[in-house]
Amino acid sequence: MLSAPRNFFVGGNWKLNGNKQEIGKIINFLTAGNLDPSTEVVCAPPTIYLEYVRQTLPSSVCVAAQNCYKVPKGAFTGETSPAMIKDVGVEWAIIGHSERRNVFGESDELIGAKVGHALEAGLKVIPCIGEKLEEMESGKTEEVVFCQLKAIADNIKPDQWQNVVIAYEPVWAIGTGKTASPAQAQEIHVMLRKWLNDNVSADVAWKTRIIYGGSVTADNCRELARERDIDGFLVGGVSLKPDFVQIVNARQ
């Protein structure tokens, strides 16, 4: 069977980390790192540094916001709109990360609305889904991730899927040192792709990249990357370190 036409994708979510000096070091190792040219690389700095990072990183590395709101402007203190993100030259946004869901209480409905507005505004999006430890242990992984994915898919028009990369991040594996085994991650990715096939279209299921996040390291990335339905990674803390280059190059 032919391989799917999905370019490998690696995102680095810097979260609430970095200052200009530290960001300079990250940019240095990304610039010198001989990144695999067949991998699409996206870095997500804190909002205040978006424009600085976009101006400083090589053009071959894209930049993402870590969040955005569901309207272009208005009385929403502390929020950032897709229009503002685009205005500083940034092309991507991470939406619905588990920390937005579980620390800041964002609902499936709100995340779906954010995805829909960001796409309408011309951003590409990395919507995140994933189950918590207690949900996994009680056998509710499928129920949880399908509900999250439906709320997202309901807000995506057929011609917008090319601008969507889905990130599956089991919450129990984020920053804990625990990682889903390659077989576990592959099983969930197959399940998500089947959901897209059955509820959106076979074409969307075939072409949409589904990436994995959850304690991905330079040591385990190559084994994970060998799985057929794992199309890349969304990386947290390791994206601040030179080991990130090895993760970008996991398919080499």
GROMACS .gro file of N, CA, C and O in nm, residues 161-237:
model
  308
  161TRP      N    1  -0.949   2.169   0.581
  161TRP     CA    2  -0.876   2.063   0.649
  161TRP      C    3  -0.728   2.061   0.614
  161TRP      O    4  -0.645   2.014   0.692
  162GLN      N    5  -0.693   2.114   0.497
  162GLN     CA    6  -0.551   2.118   0.460
  162GLN      C    7  -0.471   2.209   0.553
  162GLN      O    8  -0.346   2.202   0.555
  163ASN      N    9  -0.539   2.293   0.630
  163ASN     CA   10  -0.474   2.385   0.723
  163ASN      C   11  -0.486   2.340   0.868
  163ASN      O   12  -0.470   2.420   0.961
  164VAL      N   13  -0.512   2.211   0.887
  164VAL     CA   14  -0.533   2.155   1.021
  164VAL      C   15  -0.434   2.041   1.045
  164VAL      O   16  -0.419   1.951   0.962
  165VAL      N   17  -0.366   2.045   1.160
  165VAL     CA   18  -0.284   1.934   1.209
  165VAL      C   19  -0.337   1.899   1.347
  165VAL      O   20  -0.334   1.982   1.438
  166ILE      N   21  -0.388   1.779   1.364
  166ILE     CA   22  -0.445   1.738   1.492
  166ILE      C   23  -0.335   1.684   1.583
  166ILE      O   24  -0.254   1.601   1.540
  167ALA      N   25  -0.332   1.732   1.706
  167ALA     CA   26  -0.234   1.684   1.804
  167ALA      C   27  -0.305   1.599   1.908
  167ALA      O   28  -0.392   1.649   1.981
  168TYR      N   29  -0.269   1.471   1.914
  168TYR     CA   30  -0.318   1.384   2.020
  168TYR      C   31  -0.216   1.384   2.133
  168TYR      O   32  -0.101   1.341   2.115
  169GLU      N   33  -0.258   1.435   2.249
  169GLU     CA   34  -0.169   1.445   2.365
  169GLU      C   35  -0.239   1.386   2.487
  169GLU      O   36  -0.319   1.453   2.552
  170PRO      N   37  -0.211   1.260   2.520
  170PRO     CA   38  -0.268   1.206   2.644
  170PRO      C   39  -0.219   1.287   2.763
  170PRO      O   40  -0.098   1.300   2.783
  171VAL      N   41  -0.312   1.343   2.837
  171VAL     CA   42  -0.276   1.437   2.944
  171VAL      C   43  -0.185   1.371   3.047
  171VAL      O   44  -0.093   1.433   3.101
  172TRP      N   45  -0.205   1.241   3.068
  172TRP     CA   46  -0.125   1.169   3.167
  172TRP      C   47   0.021   1.155   3.126
  172TRP      O   48   0.106   1.121   3.209
  173ALA      N   49   0.052   1.185   3.000
  173ALA     CA   50   0.189   1.172   2.952
  173ALA      C   51   0.260   1.305   2.934
  173ALA      O   52   0.379   1.308   2.901
  174ILE      N   53   0.191   1.417   2.957
  174ILE     CA   54   0.251   1.547   2.929
  174ILE      C   55   0.335   1.591   3.050
  174ILE      O   56   0.282   1.614   3.159
  175GLY      N   57   0.465   1.602   3.029
  175GLY     CA   58   0.554   1.651   3.133
  175GLY      C   59   0.572   1.558   3.250
  175GLY      O   60   0.629   1.595   3.352
  176THR      N   61   0.524   1.432   3.236
  176THR     CA   62   0.531   1.339   3.348
  176THR      C   63   0.646   1.241   3.334
  176THR      O   64   0.680   1.170   3.429
  177GLY      N   65   0.706   1.235   3.214
  177GLY     CA   66   0.806   1.133   3.188
  177GLY      C   67   0.744   1.003   3.140
  177GLY      O   68   0.814   0.914   3.091
  178LYS      N   69   0.612   0.990   3.155
  178LYS     CA   70   0.542   0.873   3.102
  178LYS      C   71   0.507   0.898   2.956
  178LYS      O   72   0.464   1.007   2.920
  179THR      N   73   0.525   0.799   2.874
  179THR     CA   74   0.494   0.812   2.733
  179THR      C   75   0.410   0.693   2.690
  179THR      O   76   0.437   0.580   2.732
  180ALA      N   77   0.310   0.717   2.608
  180ALA     CA   78   0.241   0.605   2.547
  180ALA      C   79   0.342   0.526   2.465
  180ALA      O   80   0.429   0.584   2.400
  181SER      N   81   0.333   0.395   2.471
  181SER     CA   82   0.422   0.314   2.388
  181SER      C   83   0.390   0.342   2.242
  181SER      O   84   0.280   0.388   2.208
  182PRO      N   85   0.485   0.317   2.152
  182PRO     CA   86   0.454   0.337   2.009
  182PRO      C   87   0.327   0.263   1.967
  182PRO      O   88   0.245   0.317   1.892
  183ALA      N   89   0.307   0.142   2.018
  183ALA     CA   90   0.187   0.066   1.982
  183ALA      C   91   0.061   0.132   2.038
  183ALA      O   92  -0.042   0.138   1.969
  184GLN      N   93   0.068   0.182   2.161
  184GLN     CA   94  -0.048   0.251   2.220
  184GLN      C   95  -0.083   0.376   2.140
  184GLN      O   96  -0.200   0.401   2.110
  185ALA      N   97   0.019   0.457   2.110
  185ALA     CA   98  -0.004   0.580   2.036
  185ALA      C   99  -0.058   0.550   1.897
  185ALA      O  100  -0.153   0.614   1.851
  186GLN      N  101   0.000   0.451   1.830
  186GLN     CA  102  -0.047   0.413   1.697
  186GLN      C  103  -0.193   0.369   1.702
  186GLN      O  104  -0.274   0.405   1.614
  187GLU      N  105  -0.231   0.294   1.804
  187GLU     CA  106  -0.369   0.247   1.816
  187GLU      C  107  -0.467   0.364   1.823
  187GLU      O  108  -0.572   0.363   1.758
  188ILE      N  109  -0.433   0.466   1.902
  188ILE     CA  110  -0.522   0.582   1.914
  188ILE      C  111  -0.524   0.660   1.784
  188ILE      O  112  -0.630   0.706   1.739
  189HIS      N  113  -0.411   0.676   1.719
  189HIS     CA  114  -0.406   0.749   1.593
  189HIS      C  115  -0.489   0.679   1.485
  189HIS      O  116  -0.559   0.745   1.408
  190VAL      N  117  -0.483   0.548   1.481
  190VAL     CA  118  -0.568   0.471   1.387
  190VAL      C  119  -0.716   0.496   1.418
  190VAL      O  120  -0.797   0.517   1.326
  191MET      N  121  -0.750   0.495   1.544
  191MET     CA  122  -0.887   0.517   1.587
  191MET      C  123  -0.935   0.657   1.546
  191MET      O  124  -1.047   0.675   1.497
  192LEU      N  125  -0.848   0.757   1.564
  192LEU     CA  126  -0.884   0.894   1.526
  192LEU      C  127  -0.899   0.907   1.375
  192LEU      O  128  -0.992   0.973   1.325
  193ARG      N  129  -0.811   0.840   1.301
  193ARG     CA  130  -0.821   0.847   1.155
  193ARG      C  131  -0.949   0.779   1.107
  193ARG      O  132  -1.013   0.823   1.011
  194LYS      N  133  -0.986   0.669   1.171
  194LYS     CA  134  -1.111   0.602   1.135
  194LYS      C  135  -1.231   0.693   1.165
  194LYS      O  136  -1.327   0.698   1.088
  195TRP      N  137  -1.224   0.766   1.277
  195TRP     CA  138  -1.334   0.859   1.309
  195TRP      C  139  -1.346   0.965   1.199
  195TRP      O  140  -1.457   0.996   1.155
  196LEU      N  141  -1.234   1.019   1.153
  196LEU     CA  142  -1.237   1.116   1.044
  196LEU      C  143  -1.294   1.054   0.918
  196LEU      O  144  -1.373   1.117   0.846
  197ASN      N  145  -1.257   0.931   0.889
  197ASN     CA  146  -1.308   0.862   0.771
  197ASN      C  147  -1.459   0.847   0.778
  197ASN      O  148  -1.531   0.871   0.680
  198ASP      N  149  -1.508   0.808   0.896
  198ASP     CA  150  -1.651   0.779   0.911
  198ASP      C  151  -1.736   0.904   0.928
  198ASP      O  152  -1.857   0.901   0.895
  199ASN      N  153  -1.677   1.013   0.979
  199ASN     CA  154  -1.757   1.132   1.014
  199ASN      C  155  -1.725   1.256   0.932
  199ASN      O  156  -1.802   1.352   0.935
  200VAL      N  157  -1.614   1.256   0.859
  200VAL     CA  158  -1.580   1.370   0.773
  200VAL      C  159  -1.569   1.319   0.630
  200VAL      O  160  -1.662   1.335   0.552
  201SER      N  161  -1.458   1.257   0.596
  201SER     CA  162  -1.445   1.196   0.463
  201SER      C  163  -1.320   1.110   0.459
  201SER      O  164  -1.227   1.128   0.539
  202ALA      N  165  -1.317   1.018   0.364
  202ALA     CA  166  -1.199   0.933   0.348
  202ALA      C  167  -1.078   1.016   0.308
  202ALA      O  168  -0.966   0.989   0.351
  203ASP      N  169  -1.101   1.119   0.227
  203ASP     CA  170  -0.991   1.203   0.182
  203ASP      C  171  -0.928   1.279   0.298
  203ASP      O  172  -0.806   1.286   0.310
  204VAL      N  173  -1.012   1.335   0.385
  204VAL     CA  174  -0.961   1.407   0.503
  204VAL      C  175  -0.887   1.310   0.595
  204VAL      O  176  -0.779   1.342   0.646
  205ALA      N  177  -0.941   1.191   0.615
  205ALA     CA  178  -0.875   1.093   0.700
  205ALA      C  179  -0.738   1.054   0.645
  205ALA      O  180  -0.641   1.037   0.720
  206TRP      N  181  -0.728   1.044   0.515
  206TRP     CA  182  -0.604   1.001   0.449
  206TRP      C  183  -0.497   1.110   0.454
  206TRP      O  184  -0.379   1.082   0.475
  207LYS      N  185  -0.540   1.237   0.439
  207LYS     CA  186  -0.444   1.345   0.421
  207LYS      C  187  -0.411   1.422   0.549
  207LYS      O  188  -0.308   1.488   0.558
  208THR      N  189  -0.500   1.419   0.649
  208THR     CA  190  -0.479   1.502   0.769
  208THR      C  191  -0.370   1.442   0.858
  208THR      O  192  -0.372   1.324   0.891
  209ARG      N  193  -0.278   1.527   0.896
  209ARG     CA  194  -0.171   1.483   0.985
  209ARG      C  195  -0.220   1.477   1.129
  209ARG      O  196  -0.283   1.570   1.178
  210ILE      N  197  -0.190   1.367   1.195
  210ILE     CA  198  -0.221   1.348   1.336
  210ILE      C  199  -0.087   1.327   1.407
  210ILE      O  200  -0.017   1.229   1.381
  211ILE      N  201  -0.051   1.421   1.492
  211ILE     CA  202   0.079   1.416   1.559
  211ILE      C  203   0.060   1.377   1.706
  211ILE      O  204  -0.049   1.390   1.762
  212TYR      N  205   0.168   1.329   1.766
  212TYR     CA  206   0.163   1.281   1.904
  212TYR      C  207   0.241   1.375   1.996
  212TYR      O  208   0.350   1.423   1.960
  213GLY      N  209   0.187   1.397   2.115
  213GLY     CA  210   0.257   1.474   2.217
  213GLY      C  211   0.244   1.405   2.351
  213GLY      O  212   0.141   1.348   2.383
  214GLY      N  213   0.350   1.413   2.430
  214GLY     CA  214   0.346   1.352   2.562
  214GLY      C  215   0.480   1.291   2.597
  214GLY      O  216   0.502   1.173   2.572
  215SER      N  217   0.571   1.374   2.650
  215SER     CA  218   0.704   1.328   2.691
  215SER      C  219   0.781   1.264   2.576
  215SER      O  220   0.849   1.161   2.592
  216VAL      N  221   0.774   1.326   2.457
  216VAL     CA  222   0.857   1.284   2.344
  216VAL      C  223   0.999   1.333   2.369
  216VAL      O  224   1.021   1.449   2.407
  217THR      N  225   1.096   1.245   2.350
  217THR     CA  226   1.236   1.280   2.375
  217THR      C  227   1.323   1.236   2.257
  217THR      O  228   1.277   1.165   2.167
  218ALA      N  229   1.449   1.277   2.262
  218ALA     CA  230   1.544   1.233   2.160
  218ALA      C  231   1.562   1.081   2.165
  218ALA      O  232   1.597   1.019   2.064
  219ASP      N  233   1.537   1.019   2.280
  219ASP     CA  234   1.556   0.875   2.295
  219ASP      C  235   1.441   0.793   2.237
  219ASP      O  236   1.463   0.682   2.190
  220ASN      N  237   1.317   0.845   2.246
  220ASN     CA  238   1.204   0.763   2.200
  220ASN      C  239   1.142   0.810   2.069
  220ASN      O  240   1.053   0.744   2.015
  221CYS      N  241   1.189   0.922   2.013
  221CYS     CA  242   1.121   0.981   1.898
  221CYS      C  243   1.130   0.894   1.773
  221CYS      O  244   1.034   0.885   1.695
  222ARG      N  245   1.243   0.828   1.753
  222ARG     CA  246   1.258   0.750   1.629
  222ARG      C  247   1.166   0.628   1.628
  222ARG      O  248   1.107   0.594   1.524
  223GLU      N  249   1.153   0.565   1.743
  223GLU     CA  250   1.063   0.450   1.751
  223GLU      C  251   0.918   0.492   1.727
  223GLU      O  252   0.843   0.426   1.655
  224LEU      N  253   0.878   0.604   1.787
  224LEU     CA  254   0.743   0.656   1.765
  224LEU      C  255   0.722   0.695   1.619
  224LEU      O  256   0.617   0.669   1.560
  225ALA      N  257   0.824   0.757   1.559
  225ALA     CA  258   0.812   0.807   1.422
  225ALA      C  259   0.800   0.695   1.319
  225ALA      O  260   0.756   0.719   1.206
  226ARG      N  261   0.837   0.573   1.357
  226ARG     CA  262   0.825   0.461   1.264
  226ARG      C  263   0.681   0.413   1.248
  226ARG      O  264   0.649   0.340   1.154
  227GLU      N  265   0.594   0.453   1.341
  227GLU     CA  266   0.454   0.409   1.332
  227GLU      C  267   0.384   0.479   1.214
  227GLU      O  268   0.397   0.599   1.195
  228ARG      N  269   0.306   0.403   1.143
  228ARG     CA  270   0.247   0.449   1.016
  228ARG      C  271   0.158   0.571   1.032
  228ARG      O  272   0.155   0.659   0.944
  229ASP      N  273   0.083   0.578   1.142
  229ASP     CA  274  -0.016   0.686   1.156
  229ASP      C  275   0.028   0.797   1.249
  229ASP      O  276  -0.051   0.885   1.281
  230ILE      N  277   0.153   0.795   1.294
  230ILE     CA  278   0.208   0.906   1.373
  230ILE      C  279   0.284   0.996   1.277
  230ILE      O  280   0.389   0.960   1.225
  231ASP      N  281   0.227   1.112   1.251
  231ASP     CA  282   0.278   1.202   1.146
  231ASP      C  283   0.369   1.311   1.201
  231ASP      O  284   0.397   1.409   1.131
  232GLY      N  285   0.414   1.296   1.325
  232GLY     CA  286   0.501   1.395   1.384
  232GLY      C  287   0.473   1.410   1.532
  232GLY      O  288   0.407   1.326   1.593
  233PHE      N  289   0.521   1.522   1.588
  233PHE     CA  290   0.513   1.541   1.732
  233PHE      C  291   0.482   1.686   1.768
  233PHE      O  292   0.518   1.779   1.695
  234LEU      N  293   0.417   1.703   1.883
  234LEU     CA  294   0.409   1.833   1.949
  234LEU      C  295   0.487   1.819   2.079
  234LEU      O  296   0.451   1.740   2.166
  235VAL      N  297   0.595   1.895   2.089
  235VAL     CA  298   0.694   1.877   2.195
  235VAL      C  299   0.689   1.997   2.290
  235VAL      O  300   0.682   2.112   2.245
  236GLY      N  301   0.696   1.971   2.419
  236GLY     CA  302   0.696   2.078   2.518
  236GLY      C  303   0.836   2.118   2.559
  236GLY      O  304   0.912   2.176   2.482
  237GLY      N  305   0.875   2.083   2.681
  237GLY     CA  306   1.001   2.130   2.738
  237GLY      C  307   1.124   2.099   2.657
  237GLY      O  308   1.220   2.178   2.654
   0.00000   0.00000   0.00000
